[in-house]
Amino acid sequence: MEPKKIMILLCLVVSCLSCSKDDDEPGANVLGTLKGQIIYEYTSDVKIIDLASGKESDFFGYNAYSTIGWDLSKDGKLRLISEREPGEYVKTRFMLVSPDDGRIKKEFNYTPPSGNAQKSGVLSYDNSLILLNPDFDNGIVIMDTNGEIKYQLDGINDQELTLGDRAYWLPGNSILIVFDEKYILRSDPPYTSLTLVKEMEYEQWGNIRVSMDGKKLSLYVGNHIYLMDIDGNNLVQVTESDARENMAEFSPDGRHLLVGCDYIHAPNAGLSKWDLKIIPADGKKYHLDNSPEIIPVVPVNTGMLVTAGGPVFWRP
């Protein structure tokens, strides 16, 4: 009887060890129920995660000394890069690049009406226009992909636009404008008038993201993420945590939010960073540390929660 007991015990131990090994092995794709691709930057490395496979790979790299900024079109088919050549302090070089092969499709030099060459741009939804945000010397500038200026807004109500004011594209080439740290305004082509969307009575808020259909906005208010209708109604808190959140990117279908969480703010040292997690975009509030609906962005080939420190996109 005794040998039989030992054999059974050994079999059970081997079976349990085998199960434990299977459970601990990396490779389960927690992102597989989602669609599209997540692109993010950390330091000067830009990575792409294919959600269907859960695998992360290099997207592109750039020279941190000459590159000013970059953007990715809403369809993911164009990359806009701005750079300043060594010794050049007036002109900014803009390039439209194919993400598939790195081929430059268009390029032009832009000289601002005043100020230096530190300009970066944002592509419109239809890829026909480029928006430059205000700085200390210039207001909002909209130009075509040949570099021809189509519209320029220097101020509102006799107050100049400046660094900190921002504009965001909407579908149909309309724009939202965050002005004077207090107002969200809207202007539709040909940009001859402004309408008030919402007056924001909060000390800390911003980093607006627009859903692909243009019906919803995400933004941070205080330490957490809120959703709001495009007309300024139904502002609701959708995240909570013991830390801070700094951004929330809509999925292409608008059903989820890619949230920057555990945010560390250190811009002067260039060391700001945040982890990436996903929540439903259904208007409910989710705790980023313990809600069961939270999906951590963990690629199957790294097994580590993704940390970003620059542009973050979710594209088809």
PDB file of C-alpha atoms in Angstrom:
ATOM      1  CA  MET A   1       0.000   0.000   0.000  1.00  0.00           C
ATOM      2  CA  GLU A   2       2.790   2.393   0.943  1.00  0.00           C
ATOM      3  CA  PRO A   3       4.502   2.442  -2.496  1.00  0.00           C
ATOM      4  CA  LYS A   4       1.143   3.063  -4.125  1.00  0.00           C
ATOM      5  CA  LYS A   5       0.556   6.102  -1.924  1.00  0.00           C
ATOM      6  CA  ILE A   6       3.980   7.476  -2.779  1.00  0.00           C
ATOM      7  CA  MET A   7       3.328   7.036  -6.491  1.00  0.00           C
ATOM      8  CA  ILE A   8       0.015   8.862  -6.265  1.00  0.00           C
ATOM      9  CA  LEU A   9       1.633  11.675  -4.289  1.00  0.00           C
ATOM     10  CA  LEU A  10       4.422  12.024  -6.843  1.00  0.00           C
ATOM     11  CA  CYS A  11       1.918  12.131  -9.683  1.00  0.00           C
ATOM     12  CA  LEU A  12      -0.052  14.863  -7.942  1.00  0.00           C
ATOM     13  CA  VAL A  13       3.070  16.927  -7.271  1.00  0.00           C
ATOM     14  CA  VAL A  14       4.247  16.612 -10.880  1.00  0.00           C
ATOM     15  CA  SER A  15       0.798  17.564 -12.153  1.00  0.00           C
ATOM     16  CA  CYS A  16       0.605  20.617  -9.895  1.00  0.00           C
ATOM     17  CA  LEU A  17       4.084  21.758 -10.879  1.00  0.00           C
ATOM     18  CA  SER A  18       3.143  21.399 -14.525  1.00  0.00           C
ATOM     19  CA  CYS A  19       0.016  23.500 -14.038  1.00  0.00           C
ATOM     20  CA  SER A  20       1.979  26.151 -12.174  1.00  0.00           C
ATOM     21  CA  LYS A  21       4.502  26.367 -14.998  1.00  0.00           C
ATOM     22  CA  ASP A  22       1.742  26.819 -17.577  1.00  0.00           C
ATOM     23  CA  ASP A  23       0.095  29.558 -15.533  1.00  0.00           C
ATOM     24  CA  ASP A  24       3.328  31.506 -15.047  1.00  0.00           C
ATOM     25  CA  GLU A  25       4.574  31.353 -18.633  1.00  0.00           C
ATOM     26  CA  PRO A  26       4.274  34.723 -20.434  1.00  0.00           C
ATOM     27  CA  GLY A  27       2.455  34.868 -23.730  1.00  0.00           C
ATOM     28  CA  ALA A  28      -1.266  35.222 -22.969  1.00  0.00           C
ATOM     29  CA  ASN A  29      -2.571  38.085 -25.112  1.00  0.00           C
ATOM     30  CA  VAL A  30      -4.738  40.179 -22.788  1.00  0.00           C
ATOM     31  CA  LEU A  31      -5.178  42.700 -25.641  1.00  0.00           C
ATOM     32  CA  GLY A  32      -6.572  40.241 -28.187  1.00  0.00           C
ATOM     33  CA  THR A  33     -10.217  41.276 -27.776  1.00  0.00           C
ATOM     34  CA  LEU A  34      -9.369  44.801 -28.965  1.00  0.00           C
ATOM     35  CA  LYS A  35      -8.765  46.121 -32.470  1.00  0.00           C
ATOM     36  CA  GLY A  36      -6.122  48.327 -34.019  1.00  0.00           C
ATOM     37  CA  GLN A  37      -2.622  49.346 -33.052  1.00  0.00           C
ATOM     38  CA  ILE A  38      -1.186  51.299 -30.146  1.00  0.00           C
ATOM     39  CA  ILE A  39       1.775  53.524 -30.931  1.00  0.00           C
ATOM     40  CA  TYR A  40       3.736  55.176 -28.150  1.00  0.00           C
ATOM     41  CA  GLU A  41       7.026  56.919 -27.474  1.00  0.00           C
ATOM     42  CA  TYR A  42       9.353  56.469 -24.545  1.00  0.00           C
ATOM     43  CA  THR A  43      12.617  58.437 -24.665  1.00  0.00           C
ATOM     44  CA  SER A  44      13.302  58.608 -28.428  1.00  0.00           C
ATOM     45  CA  ASP A  45      12.128  55.058 -29.139  1.00  0.00           C
ATOM     46  CA  VAL A  46       8.738  54.738 -30.815  1.00  0.00           C
ATOM     47  CA  LYS A  47       7.037  51.358 -30.517  1.00  0.00           C
ATOM     48  CA  ILE A  48       3.927  49.823 -32.058  1.00  0.00           C
ATOM     49  CA  ILE A  49       1.725  47.124 -30.527  1.00  0.00           C
ATOM     50  CA  ASP A  50      -0.482  45.034 -32.785  1.00  0.00           C
ATOM     51  CA  LEU A  51      -3.480  44.296 -30.582  1.00  0.00           C
ATOM     52  CA  ALA A  52      -4.591  41.213 -32.513  1.00  0.00           C
ATOM     53  CA  SER A  53      -1.312  39.421 -31.798  1.00  0.00           C
ATOM     54  CA  GLY A  54      -0.321  41.391 -28.708  1.00  0.00           C
ATOM     55  CA  LYS A  55       3.218  41.770 -30.045  1.00  0.00           C
ATOM     56  CA  GLU A  56       5.305  44.908 -29.709  1.00  0.00           C
ATOM     57  CA  SER A  57       7.876  45.976 -32.300  1.00  0.00           C
ATOM     58  CA  ASP A  58       9.875  49.041 -33.342  1.00  0.00           C
ATOM     59  CA  PHE A  59       7.850  51.636 -35.252  1.00  0.00           C
ATOM     60  CA  PHE A  60      10.542  54.165 -36.074  1.00  0.00           C
ATOM     61  CA  GLY A  61      13.427  56.044 -34.516  1.00  0.00           C
ATOM     62  CA  TYR A  62      14.542  59.636 -34.837  1.00  0.00           C
ATOM     63  CA  ASN A  63      17.386  61.990 -34.058  1.00  0.00           C
ATOM     64  CA  ALA A  64      16.483  63.658 -30.772  1.00  0.00           C
ATOM     65  CA  TYR A  65      18.772  66.603 -31.522  1.00  0.00           C
ATOM     66  CA  SER A  66      17.153  67.654 -34.798  1.00  0.00           C
ATOM     67  CA  THR A  67      13.585  66.337 -34.528  1.00  0.00           C
ATOM     68  CA  ILE A  68      11.105  68.787 -33.034  1.00  0.00           C
ATOM     69  CA  GLY A  69       7.975  66.657 -33.069  1.00  0.00           C
ATOM     70  CA  TRP A  70       5.892  64.090 -34.911  1.00  0.00           C
ATOM     71  CA  ASP A  71       2.256  63.178 -35.481  1.00  0.00           C
ATOM     72  CA  LEU A  72       0.412  60.186 -36.928  1.00  0.00           C
ATOM     73  CA  SER A  73      -2.655  60.596 -39.142  1.00  0.00           C
ATOM     74  CA  LYS A  74      -6.034  59.338 -37.934  1.00  0.00           C
ATOM     75  CA  ASP A  75      -5.943  56.491 -40.469  1.00  0.00           C
ATOM     76  CA  GLY A  76      -2.367  55.602 -39.520  1.00  0.00           C
ATOM     77  CA  LYS A  77      -1.169  55.994 -43.109  1.00  0.00           C
ATOM     78  CA  LEU A  78       0.912  59.175 -42.784  1.00  0.00           C
ATOM     79  CA  ARG A  79       3.522  60.328 -40.324  1.00  0.00           C
ATOM     80  CA  LEU A  80       4.227  64.050 -40.023  1.00  0.00           C
ATOM     81  CA  ILE A  81       7.711  64.935 -38.813  1.00  0.00           C
ATOM     82  CA  SER A  82       9.137  68.376 -38.129  1.00  0.00           C
ATOM     83  CA  GLU A  83      12.828  68.977 -37.704  1.00  0.00           C
ATOM     84  CA  ARG A  84      15.386  71.740 -37.513  1.00  0.00           C
ATOM     85  CA  GLU A  85      18.629  71.297 -39.362  1.00  0.00           C
ATOM     86  CA  PRO A  86      21.846  72.057 -37.419  1.00  0.00           C
ATOM     87  CA  GLY A  87      22.551  75.783 -37.396  1.00  0.00           C
ATOM     88  CA  GLU A  88      19.073  76.650 -38.700  1.00  0.00           C
ATOM     89  CA  TYR A  89      17.041  78.943 -36.433  1.00  0.00           C
ATOM     90  CA  VAL A  90      14.368  80.298 -38.769  1.00  0.00           C
ATOM     91  CA  LYS A  91      12.992  77.508 -40.952  1.00  0.00           C
ATOM     92  CA  THR A  92      11.287  74.292 -39.881  1.00  0.00           C
ATOM     93  CA  ARG A  93      11.376  71.331 -42.239  1.00  0.00           C
ATOM     94  CA  PHE A  94       8.124  69.347 -42.430  1.00  0.00           C
ATOM     95  CA  MET A  95       7.995  65.871 -43.947  1.00  0.00           C
ATOM     96  CA  LEU A  96       5.057  63.594 -44.722  1.00  0.00           C
ATOM     97  CA  VAL A  97       6.348  60.048 -44.461  1.00  0.00           C
ATOM     98  CA  SER A  98       4.875  56.644 -45.269  1.00  0.00           C
ATOM     99  CA  PRO A  99       4.970  54.565 -42.050  1.00  0.00           C
ATOM    100  CA  ASP A 100       5.228  51.347 -44.069  1.00  0.00           C
ATOM    101  CA  ASP A 101       8.542  52.009 -45.798  1.00  0.00           C
ATOM    102  CA  GLY A 102       9.772  55.364 -44.457  1.00  0.00           C
ATOM    103  CA  ARG A 103       9.455  56.995 -47.882  1.00  0.00           C
ATOM    104  CA  ILE A 104       9.095  60.782 -47.864  1.00  0.00           C
ATOM    105  CA  LYS A 105       5.939  61.642 -49.804  1.00  0.00           C
ATOM    106  CA  LYS A 106       6.120  65.412 -49.375  1.00  0.00           C
ATOM    107  CA  GLU A 107       8.420  67.892 -47.699  1.00  0.00           C
ATOM    108  CA  PHE A 108       8.607  71.657 -47.380  1.00  0.00           C
ATOM    109  CA  ASN A 109      10.229  74.382 -45.310  1.00  0.00           C
ATOM    110  CA  TYR A 110       8.100  76.638 -43.149  1.00  0.00           C
ATOM    111  CA  THR A 111       9.196  80.066 -41.949  1.00  0.00           C
ATOM    112  CA  PRO A 112       6.954  81.514 -39.226  1.00  0.00           C
ATOM    113  CA  PRO A 113       5.921  85.172 -39.327  1.00  0.00           C
ATOM    114  CA  SER A 114       8.090  85.695 -36.247  1.00  0.00           C
ATOM    115  CA  GLY A 115      10.029  83.656 -33.727  1.00  0.00           C
ATOM    116  CA  ASN A 116      12.223  80.606 -34.104  1.00  0.00           C
ATOM    117  CA  ALA A 117      12.089  77.304 -35.970  1.00  0.00           C
ATOM    118  CA  GLN A 118      10.740  75.131 -33.134  1.00  0.00           C
ATOM    119  CA  LYS A 119       7.429  74.206 -34.783  1.00  0.00           C
ATOM    120  CA  SER A 120       5.531  70.933 -34.799  1.00  0.00           C
ATOM    121  CA  GLY A 121       2.244  70.161 -36.522  1.00  0.00           C
ATOM    122  CA  VAL A 122      -0.923  68.076 -36.269  1.00  0.00           C
ATOM    123  CA  LEU A 123      -2.659  66.513 -39.275  1.00  0.00           C
ATOM    124  CA  SER A 124      -6.369  67.083 -39.870  1.00  0.00           C
ATOM    125  CA  TYR A 125      -8.766  64.140 -39.991  1.00  0.00           C
ATOM    126  CA  ASP A 126      -8.679  64.073 -43.808  1.00  0.00           C
ATOM    127  CA  ASN A 127      -4.880  64.610 -44.005  1.00  0.00           C
ATOM    128  CA  SER A 128      -5.292  67.769 -46.079  1.00  0.00           C
ATOM    129  CA  LEU A 129      -4.248  70.369 -43.498  1.00  0.00           C
ATOM    130  CA  ILE A 130      -1.620  70.877 -40.809  1.00  0.00           C
ATOM    131  CA  LEU A 131      -2.280  72.793 -37.596  1.00  0.00           C
ATOM    132  CA  LEU A 132       0.443  74.629 -35.679  1.00  0.00           C
ATOM    133  CA  ASN A 133      -0.338  75.509 -32.086  1.00  0.00           C
ATOM    134  CA  PRO A 134       0.386  78.906 -30.536  1.00  0.00           C
ATOM    135  CA  ASP A 135       3.726  79.837 -28.996  1.00  0.00           C
ATOM    136  CA  PHE A 136       5.098  83.064 -27.530  1.00  0.00           C
ATOM    137  CA  ASP A 137       5.433  84.640 -30.994  1.00  0.00           C
ATOM    138  CA  ASN A 138       2.561  83.289 -33.109  1.00  0.00           C
ATOM    139  CA  GLY A 139      -1.057  82.256 -32.784  1.00  0.00           C
ATOM    140  CA  ILE A 140      -2.835  79.341 -34.456  1.00  0.00           C
ATOM    141  CA  VAL A 141      -1.648  78.616 -37.993  1.00  0.00           C
ATOM    142  CA  ILE A 142      -3.378  76.259 -40.440  1.00  0.00           C
ATOM    143  CA  MET A 143      -1.566  75.369 -43.658  1.00  0.00           C
ATOM    144  CA  ASP A 144      -1.943  72.810 -46.408  1.00  0.00           C
ATOM    145  CA  THR A 145       0.473  69.937 -46.989  1.00  0.00           C
ATOM    146  CA  ASN A 146       2.508  72.111 -49.356  1.00  0.00           C
ATOM    147  CA  GLY A 147       3.208  74.625 -46.608  1.00  0.00           C
ATOM    148  CA  GLU A 148       0.826  77.325 -47.847  1.00  0.00           C
ATOM    149  CA  ILE A 149      -0.848  79.178 -44.967  1.00  0.00           C
ATOM    150  CA  LYS A 150      -4.635  78.989 -45.224  1.00  0.00           C
ATOM    151  CA  TYR A 151      -5.657  80.582 -41.938  1.00  0.00           C
ATOM    152  CA  GLN A 152      -4.067  82.352 -39.027  1.00  0.00           C
ATOM    153  CA  LEU A 153      -5.634  83.403 -35.713  1.00  0.00           C
ATOM    154  CA  ASP A 154      -3.432  85.631 -33.555  1.00  0.00           C
ATOM    155  CA  GLY A 155      -5.838  86.540 -30.756  1.00  0.00           C
ATOM    156  CA  ILE A 156      -9.347  86.485 -29.314  1.00  0.00           C
ATOM    157  CA  ASN A 157     -11.130  89.574 -27.961  1.00  0.00           C
ATOM    158  CA  ASP A 158      -7.962  91.676 -28.194  1.00  0.00           C
ATOM    159  CA  GLN A 159      -6.014  89.087 -26.197  1.00  0.00           C
ATOM    160  CA  GLU A 160      -3.158  87.401 -28.022  1.00  0.00           C
ATOM    161  CA  LEU A 161      -2.967  83.635 -28.242  1.00  0.00           C
ATOM    162  CA  THR A 162       0.192  82.320 -26.631  1.00  0.00           C
ATOM    163  CA  LEU A 163       2.003  79.237 -25.401  1.00  0.00           C
ATOM    164  CA  GLY A 164      -0.476  77.178 -23.370  1.00  0.00           C
ATOM    165  CA  ASP A 165      -3.433  77.965 -25.613  1.00  0.00           C
ATOM    166  CA  ARG A 166      -4.138  74.987 -27.851  1.00  0.00           C
ATOM    167  CA  ALA A 167      -6.214  73.931 -30.832  1.00  0.00           C
ATOM    168  CA  TYR A 168      -7.508  70.451 -31.658  1.00  0.00           C
ATOM    169  CA  TRP A 169      -8.861  69.076 -34.909  1.00  0.00           C
ATOM    170  CA  LEU A 170     -12.439  67.877 -35.274  1.00  0.00           C
ATOM    171  CA  PRO A 171     -13.911  65.966 -38.236  1.00  0.00           C
ATOM    172  CA  GLY A 172     -14.738  68.238 -41.178  1.00  0.00           C
ATOM    173  CA  ASN A 173     -11.681  70.406 -40.420  1.00  0.00           C
ATOM    174  CA  SER A 174     -13.412  72.225 -37.569  1.00  0.00           C
ATOM    175  CA  ILE A 175     -11.240  73.053 -34.567  1.00  0.00           C
ATOM    176  CA  LEU A 176     -11.593  73.292 -30.803  1.00  0.00           C
ATOM    177  CA  ILE A 177      -9.577  76.011 -29.095  1.00  0.00           C
ATOM    178  CA  VAL A 178      -8.544  75.993 -25.448  1.00  0.00           C
ATOM    179  CA  PHE A 179      -8.129  79.676 -24.588  1.00  0.00           C
ATOM    180  CA  ASP A 180      -6.867  81.490 -21.508  1.00  0.00           C
ATOM    181  CA  GLU A 181      -6.821  78.263 -19.445  1.00  0.00           C
ATOM    182  CA  LYS A 182     -10.576  78.668 -19.009  1.00  0.00           C
ATOM    183  CA  TYR A 183     -12.551  78.386 -22.223  1.00  0.00           C
ATOM    184  CA  ILE A 184     -13.209  75.691 -24.801  1.00  0.00           C
ATOM    185  CA  LEU A 185     -14.248  77.326 -28.070  1.00  0.00           C
ATOM    186  CA  ARG A 186     -15.175  75.963 -31.481  1.00  0.00           C
ATOM    187  CA  SER A 187     -14.609  77.310 -34.977  1.00  0.00           C
ATOM    188  CA  ASP A 188     -15.831  75.791 -38.233  1.00  0.00           C
ATOM    189  CA  PRO A 189     -14.407  76.459 -41.719  1.00  0.00           C
ATOM    190  CA  PRO A 190     -13.781  79.124 -42.948  1.00  0.00           C
ATOM    191  CA  TYR A 191     -12.937  79.998 -39.315  1.00  0.00           C
ATOM    192  CA  THR A 192     -14.610  83.405 -39.293  1.00  0.00           C
ATOM    193  CA  SER A 193     -16.439  82.970 -35.984  1.00  0.00           C
ATOM    194  CA  LEU A 194     -16.086  81.295 -32.596  1.00  0.00           C
ATOM    195  CA  THR A 195     -18.707  79.681 -30.368  1.00  0.00           C
ATOM    196  CA  LEU A 196     -18.354  78.851 -26.685  1.00  0.00           C
ATOM    197  CA  VAL A 197     -18.436  75.118 -25.953  1.00  0.00           C
ATOM    198  CA  LYS A 198     -17.770  75.265 -22.230  1.00  0.00           C
ATOM    199  CA  GLU A 199     -16.291  77.472 -19.554  1.00  0.00           C
ATOM    200  CA  MET A 200     -14.060  75.283 -17.391  1.00  0.00           C
ATOM    201  CA  GLU A 201     -14.133  76.297 -13.729  1.00  0.00           C
ATOM    202  CA  TYR A 202     -11.235  74.097 -12.659  1.00  0.00           C
ATOM    203  CA  GLU A 203      -7.673  74.921 -11.663  1.00  0.00           C
ATOM    204  CA  GLN A 204      -6.070  71.967 -13.456  1.00  0.00           C
ATOM    205  CA  TRP A 205      -7.476  70.468 -16.627  1.00  0.00           C
ATOM    206  CA  GLY A 206      -6.497  69.787 -20.214  1.00  0.00           C
ATOM    207  CA  ASN A 207      -4.915  67.325 -22.642  1.00  0.00           C
ATOM    208  CA  ILE A 208      -8.075  67.026 -24.717  1.00  0.00           C
ATOM    209  CA  ARG A 209      -8.499  64.037 -27.013  1.00  0.00           C
ATOM    210  CA  VAL A 210     -11.314  63.772 -29.574  1.00  0.00           C
ATOM    211  CA  SER A 211     -13.071  60.549 -30.541  1.00  0.00           C
ATOM    212  CA  MET A 212     -12.799  59.434 -34.150  1.00  0.00           C
ATOM    213  CA  ASP A 213     -16.437  60.344 -34.846  1.00  0.00           C
ATOM    214  CA  GLY A 214     -16.021  63.740 -33.186  1.00  0.00           C
ATOM    215  CA  LYS A 215     -18.852  63.199 -30.711  1.00  0.00           C
ATOM    216  CA  LYS A 216     -16.882  62.851 -27.468  1.00  0.00           C
ATOM    217  CA  LEU A 217     -13.938  64.476 -25.719  1.00  0.00           C
ATOM    218  CA  SER A 218     -11.647  63.091 -23.057  1.00  0.00           C
ATOM    219  CA  LEU A 219      -9.549  65.251 -20.762  1.00  0.00           C
ATOM    220  CA  TYR A 220      -8.035  65.274 -17.319  1.00  0.00           C
ATOM    221  CA  VAL A 221      -9.608  67.355 -14.565  1.00  0.00           C
ATOM    222  CA  GLY A 222      -7.531  67.457 -11.400  1.00  0.00           C
ATOM    223  CA  ASN A 223      -5.952  64.020 -11.095  1.00  0.00           C
ATOM    224  CA  HIS A 224      -8.402  61.949 -13.117  1.00  0.00           C
ATOM    225  CA  ILE A 225      -9.977  61.434 -16.543  1.00  0.00           C
ATOM    226  CA  TYR A 226     -13.352  62.803 -17.588  1.00  0.00           C
ATOM    227  CA  LEU A 227     -15.544  62.346 -20.665  1.00  0.00           C
ATOM    228  CA  MET A 228     -17.666  65.077 -22.200  1.00  0.00           C
ATOM    229  CA  ASP A 229     -19.992  65.443 -25.169  1.00  0.00           C
ATOM    230  CA  ILE A 230     -18.658  67.590 -27.999  1.00  0.00           C
ATOM    231  CA  ASP A 231     -21.222  70.297 -27.175  1.00  0.00           C
ATOM    232  CA  GLY A 232     -19.864  70.663 -23.632  1.00  0.00           C
ATOM    233  CA  ASN A 233     -22.602  68.688 -21.886  1.00  0.00           C
ATOM    234  CA  ASN A 234     -22.398  65.575 -19.694  1.00  0.00           C
ATOM    235  CA  LEU A 235     -18.965  66.035 -18.131  1.00  0.00           C
ATOM    236  CA  VAL A 236     -18.431  62.833 -16.113  1.00  0.00           C
ATOM    237  CA  GLN A 237     -15.476  61.367 -14.232  1.00  0.00           C
ATOM    238  CA  VAL A 238     -14.481  57.937 -15.579  1.00  0.00           C
ATOM    239  CA  THR A 239     -11.289  57.053 -13.660  1.00  0.00           C
ATOM    240  CA  GLU A 240     -10.240  56.971 -10.055  1.00  0.00           C
ATOM    241  CA  SER A 241      -7.005  55.834  -8.436  1.00  0.00           C
ATOM    242  CA  ASP A 242      -4.515  56.641  -5.710  1.00  0.00           C
ATOM    243  CA  ALA A 243      -2.278  58.362  -8.276  1.00  0.00           C
ATOM    244  CA  ARG A 244      -2.703  60.716 -11.262  1.00  0.00           C
ATOM    245  CA  GLU A 245      -3.875  60.243 -14.844  1.00  0.00           C
ATOM    246  CA  ASN A 246      -2.759  62.577 -17.623  1.00  0.00           C
ATOM    247  CA  MET A 247      -4.437  61.488 -20.879  1.00  0.00           C
ATOM    248  CA  ALA A 248      -7.009  59.177 -22.446  1.00  0.00           C
ATOM    249  CA  GLU A 249      -6.874  58.241 -26.130  1.00  0.00           C
ATOM    250  CA  PHE A 250     -10.049  56.896 -27.758  1.00  0.00           C
ATOM    251  CA  SER A 251      -9.979  53.570 -29.563  1.00  0.00           C
ATOM    252  CA  PRO A 252     -10.835  53.902 -33.275  1.00  0.00           C
ATOM    253  CA  ASP A 253     -14.357  52.571 -32.627  1.00  0.00           C
ATOM    254  CA  GLY A 254     -14.823  54.841 -29.607  1.00  0.00           C
ATOM    255  CA  ARG A 255     -15.600  51.981 -27.235  1.00  0.00           C
ATOM    256  CA  HIS A 256     -12.464  52.128 -25.108  1.00  0.00           C
ATOM    257  CA  LEU A 257     -10.001  54.607 -23.640  1.00  0.00           C
ATOM    258  CA  LEU A 258      -6.239  54.170 -23.485  1.00  0.00           C
ATOM    259  CA  VAL A 259      -5.396  55.872 -20.202  1.00  0.00           C
ATOM    260  CA  GLY A 260      -2.084  57.277 -19.005  1.00  0.00           C
ATOM    261  CA  CYS A 261      -1.957  56.338 -15.324  1.00  0.00           C
ATOM    262  CA  ASP A 262       0.497  56.545 -12.403  1.00  0.00           C
ATOM    263  CA  TYR A 263       1.630  59.792 -13.988  1.00  0.00           C
ATOM    264  CA  ILE A 264       4.974  61.244 -12.893  1.00  0.00           C
ATOM    265  CA  HIS A 265       5.321  64.909 -13.850  1.00  0.00           C
ATOM    266  CA  ALA A 266       8.932  65.971 -14.445  1.00  0.00           C
ATOM    267  CA  PRO A 267       8.989  68.067 -17.656  1.00  0.00           C
ATOM    268  CA  ASN A 268      12.049  70.149 -16.801  1.00  0.00           C
ATOM    269  CA  ALA A 269      14.182  67.027 -16.558  1.00  0.00           C
ATOM    270  CA  GLY A 270      12.452  65.444 -19.554  1.00  0.00           C
ATOM    271  CA  LEU A 271      11.484  62.497 -17.377  1.00  0.00           C
ATOM    272  CA  SER A 272       7.674  62.669 -17.295  1.00  0.00           C
ATOM    273  CA  LYS A 273       6.207  59.207 -17.743  1.00  0.00           C
ATOM    274  CA  TRP A 274       3.029  57.197 -17.328  1.00  0.00           C
ATOM    275  CA  ASP A 275       1.815  53.618 -17.617  1.00  0.00           C
ATOM    276  CA  LEU A 276      -0.864  52.555 -20.091  1.00  0.00           C
ATOM    277  CA  LYS A 277      -4.107  50.805 -19.200  1.00  0.00           C
ATOM    278  CA  ILE A 278      -7.420  50.459 -21.040  1.00  0.00           C
ATOM    279  CA  ILE A 279     -10.952  51.037 -19.757  1.00  0.00           C
ATOM    280  CA  PRO A 280     -14.394  50.955 -21.409  1.00  0.00           C
ATOM    281  CA  ALA A 281     -15.551  54.363 -22.703  1.00  0.00           C
ATOM    282  CA  ASP A 282     -19.098  53.893 -21.446  1.00  0.00           C
ATOM    283  CA  GLY A 283     -19.267  56.796 -19.009  1.00  0.00           C
ATOM    284  CA  LYS A 284     -18.901  54.629 -15.914  1.00  0.00           C
ATOM    285  CA  LYS A 285     -16.172  55.199 -13.336  1.00  0.00           C
ATOM    286  CA  TYR A 286     -13.360  52.623 -13.128  1.00  0.00           C
ATOM    287  CA  HIS A 287     -10.696  52.238 -10.467  1.00  0.00           C
ATOM    288  CA  LEU A 288      -7.422  51.769 -12.299  1.00  0.00           C
ATOM    289  CA  ASP A 289      -5.929  49.599  -9.577  1.00  0.00           C
ATOM    290  CA  ASN A 290      -8.685  47.083  -8.942  1.00  0.00           C
ATOM    291  CA  SER A 291     -11.663  47.303 -11.325  1.00  0.00           C
ATOM    292  CA  PRO A 292     -11.955  43.929 -13.118  1.00  0.00           C
ATOM    293  CA  GLU A 293     -12.669  45.659 -16.448  1.00  0.00           C
ATOM    294  CA  ILE A 294      -9.186  47.225 -16.568  1.00  0.00           C
ATOM    295  CA  ILE A 295      -6.924  45.867 -19.323  1.00  0.00           C
ATOM    296  CA  PRO A 296      -3.209  46.545 -18.729  1.00  0.00           C
ATOM    297  CA  VAL A 297      -1.191  47.170 -21.899  1.00  0.00           C
ATOM    298  CA  VAL A 298       1.242  44.264 -21.623  1.00  0.00           C
ATOM    299  CA  PRO A 299       2.762  43.006 -24.912  1.00  0.00           C
ATOM    300  CA  VAL A 300       3.112  39.231 -25.114  1.00  0.00           C
ATOM    301  CA  ASN A 301       6.775  39.402 -26.109  1.00  0.00           C
ATOM    302  CA  THR A 302       7.845  41.613 -23.188  1.00  0.00           C
ATOM    303  CA  GLY A 303       5.476  40.626 -20.393  1.00  0.00           C
ATOM    304  CA  MET A 304       5.820  44.137 -18.941  1.00  0.00           C
ATOM    305  CA  LEU A 305       3.320  46.948 -18.481  1.00  0.00           C
ATOM    306  CA  VAL A 306       4.030  49.629 -21.087  1.00  0.00           C
ATOM    307  CA  THR A 307       5.406  52.979 -19.936  1.00  0.00           C
ATOM    308  CA  ALA A 308       5.168  56.011 -22.231  1.00  0.00           C
ATOM    309  CA  GLY A 309       6.748  59.431 -22.084  1.00  0.00           C
ATOM    310  CA  GLY A 310       5.735  61.092 -25.358  1.00  0.00           C
ATOM    311  CA  PRO A 311       3.056  60.897 -28.053  1.00  0.00           C
ATOM    312  CA  VAL A 312       0.520  58.062 -27.654  1.00  0.00           C
ATOM    313  CA  PHE A 313      -1.932  57.020 -30.376  1.00  0.00           C
ATOM    314  CA  TRP A 314      -4.532  54.314 -31.000  1.00  0.00           C
ATOM    315  CA  ARG A 315      -4.995  53.780 -34.700  1.00  0.00           C
ATOM    316  CA  PRO A 316      -6.923  51.294 -36.911  1.00  0.00           C
TER     317      PRO A 316
END
